[in-house]
Short mmCIF file of C-alpha atoms and ligand atoms in Angstrom, two decimals:
data_model
loop_
_atom_site.label_atom_id
_atom_site.label_comp_id
_atom_site.label_asym_id
_atom_site.label_seq_id
_atom_site.Cartn_x
_atom_site.Cartn_y
_atom_site.Cartn_z
CA MET A 1 42.96 47.11 -7.54
CA LYS A 2 44.37 45.21 -10.48
CA GLU A 3 46.39 47.47 -12.71
CA TYR A 4 45.95 45.38 -15.85
CA LYS A 5 43.21 43.38 -17.55
CA LYS A 6 42.66 39.67 -17.56
CA ALA A 7 41.25 37.91 -20.62
CA LEU A 8 39.51 34.56 -21.01
CA ILE A 9 40.12 32.96 -24.41
CA VAL A 10 37.46 30.38 -25.24
CA ILE A 11 38.82 28.14 -27.96
CA ASP A 12 36.63 26.52 -30.63
CA VAL A 13 33.55 25.44 -28.65
CA GLN A 14 31.78 24.59 -31.90
CA ASN A 15 29.32 21.91 -32.98
CA ASP A 16 31.84 19.92 -35.04
CA PHE A 17 34.04 19.45 -31.95
CA CYS A 18 31.11 18.31 -29.79
CA PRO A 19 29.44 14.87 -29.72
CA GLY A 20 27.61 14.39 -33.04
CA GLY A 21 30.06 16.67 -34.89
CA SER A 22 32.50 15.64 -37.60
CA LEU A 23 35.60 15.95 -35.40
CA ALA A 24 33.92 15.25 -32.08
CA VAL A 25 35.99 15.54 -28.92
CA ASN A 26 34.85 13.19 -26.13
CA GLU A 27 32.62 15.10 -23.70
CA GLY A 28 33.32 18.29 -25.65
CA ASP A 29 29.85 19.60 -24.77
CA GLU A 30 30.35 19.09 -21.03
CA ILE A 31 32.54 22.18 -20.77
CA VAL A 32 29.81 24.55 -21.99
CA PRO A 33 28.18 25.24 -18.59
CA VAL A 34 31.62 25.33 -16.97
CA ILE A 35 32.77 28.08 -19.36
CA ASN A 36 29.51 30.03 -19.05
CA GLY A 37 29.99 30.01 -15.29
CA ILE A 38 33.46 31.61 -15.32
CA MET A 39 33.05 34.28 -17.99
CA ASN A 40 32.08 36.94 -15.44
CA LYS A 41 35.44 36.59 -13.69
CA PHE A 42 37.26 38.23 -16.61
CA ASP A 43 37.56 41.78 -17.98
CA ILE A 44 37.60 40.58 -21.59
CA VAL A 45 36.20 37.37 -23.10
CA ILE A 46 37.29 36.24 -26.55
CA GLY A 47 35.69 33.44 -28.54
CA ALA A 48 37.97 31.78 -31.09
CA GLN A 49 36.16 30.07 -33.95
CA ASP A 50 37.76 27.56 -36.34
CA TRP A 51 36.49 28.83 -39.71
CA HIS A 52 37.71 26.91 -42.76
CA PRO A 53 36.91 27.27 -46.45
CA GLU A 54 35.78 23.98 -48.08
CA SER A 55 39.09 23.84 -49.93
CA HIS A 56 41.12 23.89 -46.70
CA ALA A 57 44.51 22.14 -46.82
CA SER A 58 43.88 20.42 -43.46
CA PHE A 59 40.95 18.38 -44.82
CA ALA A 60 41.90 14.80 -45.80
CA SER A 61 39.16 15.02 -48.45
CA ASN A 62 41.26 17.59 -50.32
CA HIS A 63 44.22 15.19 -50.66
CA LYS A 64 43.75 12.28 -53.04
CA GLY A 65 44.56 8.91 -51.45
CA LYS A 66 44.95 10.35 -47.95
CA ASN A 67 42.91 9.58 -44.85
CA ALA A 68 41.98 11.54 -41.77
CA TYR A 69 44.78 11.57 -39.17
CA ASP A 70 47.50 10.98 -41.82
CA GLN A 71 50.40 13.42 -41.59
CA ILE A 72 51.67 15.27 -44.64
CA ASP A 73 54.35 17.84 -45.36
CA SER A 74 52.57 20.98 -46.47
CA ASN A 75 55.12 23.53 -47.76
CA GLY A 76 57.60 22.46 -45.09
CA ILE A 77 55.05 22.39 -42.25
CA MET A 78 53.82 19.07 -40.82
CA GLN A 79 50.08 18.95 -41.16
CA THR A 80 47.75 16.39 -39.62
CA LEU A 81 44.83 15.75 -41.94
CA TRP A 82 41.38 15.98 -40.40
CA PRO A 83 37.85 15.09 -41.37
CA ASP A 84 36.12 18.13 -42.94
CA HIS A 85 35.11 20.34 -40.02
CA CYS A 86 34.05 23.89 -39.16
CA VAL A 87 33.32 24.85 -42.76
CA GLN A 88 32.51 28.58 -42.98
CA GLY A 89 28.79 29.25 -42.60
CA MET A 90 27.83 25.61 -41.97
CA PRO A 91 26.03 24.46 -38.79
CA GLY A 92 29.13 22.52 -37.70
CA ALA A 93 31.03 25.80 -37.46
CA ASP A 94 28.47 27.43 -35.16
CA PHE A 95 29.25 27.80 -31.49
CA HIS A 96 27.50 25.22 -29.29
CA LYS A 97 23.94 26.46 -28.89
CA ASP A 98 24.20 26.77 -25.10
CA LEU A 99 27.53 28.60 -25.09
CA ASN A 100 27.06 32.19 -23.92
CA SER A 101 28.56 33.64 -27.10
CA LYS A 102 26.63 36.89 -26.47
CA GLY A 103 29.15 37.45 -23.69
CA PHE A 104 32.09 37.55 -26.12
CA ASN A 105 33.81 40.92 -26.57
CA LEU A 106 35.53 39.62 -29.70
CA ILE A 107 35.02 36.66 -32.01
CA LEU A 108 38.30 35.67 -33.61
CA ARG A 109 37.99 33.50 -36.71
CA LYS A 110 41.02 31.47 -37.67
CA GLY A 111 42.04 28.89 -40.27
CA ILE A 112 40.51 31.05 -43.00
CA ASN A 113 43.48 30.79 -45.37
CA SER A 114 42.90 27.62 -47.43
CA LYS A 115 46.63 26.93 -47.71
CA ILE A 116 47.59 26.96 -44.05
CA ASP A 117 46.07 25.77 -40.79
CA SER A 118 45.87 27.85 -37.63
CA TYR A 119 45.69 25.88 -34.42
CA SER A 120 46.77 28.87 -32.35
CA ALA A 121 44.48 31.85 -31.88
CA PHE A 122 47.61 34.07 -32.10
CA LEU A 123 49.61 32.74 -35.05
CA GLU A 124 48.97 30.58 -38.09
CA ASN A 125 50.91 27.31 -38.29
CA ASP A 126 53.77 29.03 -40.16
CA LYS A 127 54.46 30.53 -36.70
CA LYS A 128 54.68 34.04 -38.16
CA THR A 129 51.36 35.17 -39.65
CA GLU A 130 49.47 37.02 -36.91
CA THR A 131 45.72 36.65 -36.43
CA GLY A 132 45.55 40.08 -34.76
CA LEU A 133 44.75 38.74 -31.29
CA HIS A 134 48.02 39.94 -29.80
CA GLY A 135 47.42 43.48 -31.05
CA TYR A 136 43.87 43.42 -29.70
CA LEU A 137 44.90 42.30 -26.23
CA ASP A 138 47.79 44.74 -26.16
CA ALA A 139 45.55 47.65 -27.13
CA LEU A 140 43.21 46.81 -24.23
CA ASP A 141 46.11 46.45 -21.77
CA ALA A 142 45.52 42.77 -21.08
CA LYS A 143 48.58 41.15 -19.55
CA GLU A 144 47.12 37.88 -18.32
CA VAL A 145 45.23 35.24 -20.33
CA CYS A 146 43.38 32.10 -19.27
CA LEU A 147 42.53 29.54 -21.91
CA CYS A 148 39.77 26.97 -22.08
CA GLY A 149 37.85 25.07 -24.76
CA LEU A 150 38.64 22.49 -27.44
CA ALA A 151 40.89 20.77 -27.96
CA THR A 152 43.36 20.62 -25.05
CA ASP A 153 46.10 19.04 -27.19
CA TYR A 154 45.63 21.13 -30.35
CA CYS A 155 44.14 24.59 -30.43
CA VAL A 156 44.23 25.22 -26.67
CA TYR A 157 47.83 23.97 -26.46
CA TYR A 158 49.18 26.00 -29.41
CA SER A 159 47.33 29.13 -28.27
CA ALA A 160 48.73 28.82 -24.73
CA MET A 161 52.30 28.25 -25.97
CA ASP A 162 52.06 31.37 -28.18
CA ALA A 163 50.55 33.43 -25.33
CA VAL A 164 53.72 32.78 -23.36
CA LYS A 165 55.87 33.80 -26.35
CA TYR A 166 54.02 37.12 -26.40
CA GLY A 167 54.74 37.62 -22.71
CA PHE A 168 51.30 37.03 -21.22
CA LYS A 169 50.94 35.47 -17.79
CA THR A 170 49.21 32.31 -19.02
CA SER A 171 47.03 29.61 -17.53
CA VAL A 172 44.82 26.80 -18.82
CA ILE A 173 41.62 25.91 -16.98
CA LEU A 174 41.70 22.16 -17.32
CA ASP A 175 38.15 21.29 -16.28
CA ALA A 176 36.94 23.75 -18.94
CA CYS A 177 38.87 21.85 -21.67
CA ARG A 178 38.62 18.50 -23.40
CA GLY A 179 41.19 16.89 -25.71
CA ILE A 180 41.40 14.73 -28.83
CA ASP A 181 44.33 12.54 -27.60
CA VAL A 182 45.35 11.46 -31.10
CA PRO A 183 48.06 10.22 -31.18
CA GLU A 184 47.41 8.55 -27.85
CA GLY A 185 49.18 10.32 -25.01
CA SER A 186 49.15 13.71 -26.70
CA ILE A 187 47.08 15.35 -23.94
CA ASP A 188 49.64 14.34 -21.29
CA LYS A 189 52.54 15.40 -23.49
CA CYS A 190 50.95 18.82 -24.07
CA LEU A 191 50.25 19.33 -20.35
CA LYS A 192 53.87 18.51 -19.57
CA ASP A 193 55.12 20.90 -22.28
CA MET A 194 52.89 23.71 -21.04
CA LYS A 195 53.96 23.29 -17.42
CA SER A 196 57.62 23.24 -18.49
CA ILE A 197 57.38 26.79 -19.85
CA GLY A 198 55.51 28.12 -16.81
CA ILE A 199 51.88 27.81 -17.89
CA LYS A 200 49.69 27.24 -14.83
CA ILE A 201 47.21 24.38 -15.12
CA LEU A 202 44.20 25.43 -13.05
CA LYS A 203 40.73 24.25 -12.11
CA THR A 204 37.75 26.60 -12.21
CA GLY A 205 37.72 26.52 -8.39
CA ASP A 206 41.17 28.17 -8.36
CA LEU A 207 39.90 31.32 -10.10
CA GLN A 208 39.47 34.39 -7.92
CA ILE A 209 36.53 36.71 -8.20
C1 LIG B 1 41.30 21.86 -33.86
C2 LIG B 1 42.04 20.14 -35.19
C3 LIG B 1 41.71 20.86 -36.33
C4 LIG B 1 41.07 22.38 -32.47
C5 LIG B 1 40.97 22.59 -34.98
O1 LIG B 1 40.21 23.27 -32.30
O2 LIG B 1 41.74 21.89 -31.53
N1 LIG B 1 41.85 20.64 -33.98
N2 LIG B 1 41.18 22.09 -36.21
ZN1 LIG B 2 40.45 23.11 -37.92
#
């Protein structure tokens, strides 16, 4: 018998990150059945949801003269500017309609503070403001986390790196992720980074019952 709990963290499987959305990730929708099919292998399933106010600092539209994918210095933190996406309460912020969100034990909304982005489901981009996910997992005695979702090179990557910082045994289920790959090569760079700190890169077939 396992003496601790294992959590699946499903990152940002939302309409705006799927084909037809404002920040569409290639094949983003293809991971939906893959994720639905592995949820029952975990004790706890968490759905992270990017959830921005219209005035969010990560939207290029809120910076005069700037374009999507420009980089700016935002109070000492490098911020990539994005098309408006996942605006609170809008259809683009909803989970993909076929995602089994009824199976989530917790829905964790992030990126709510208009002044700072939150790629990671654990910490805002200042690297110190907690979302509460660590406390939640700790309280339920979860010691191992597996990550999947969108996007491999942004929210999945930053969440996985922080999971290791908090001491979780951490893996990423690669066939249940898709990436943005802007700038080009960023998916490969993130995979290399994750492996270098001990994150296991798995396929769904590697998961045990
Ligand atoms: C994400 C860019 C902006 C993500 C969220 O979910 O990876 N990327 N906001
Ligand atoms: Zn966002």
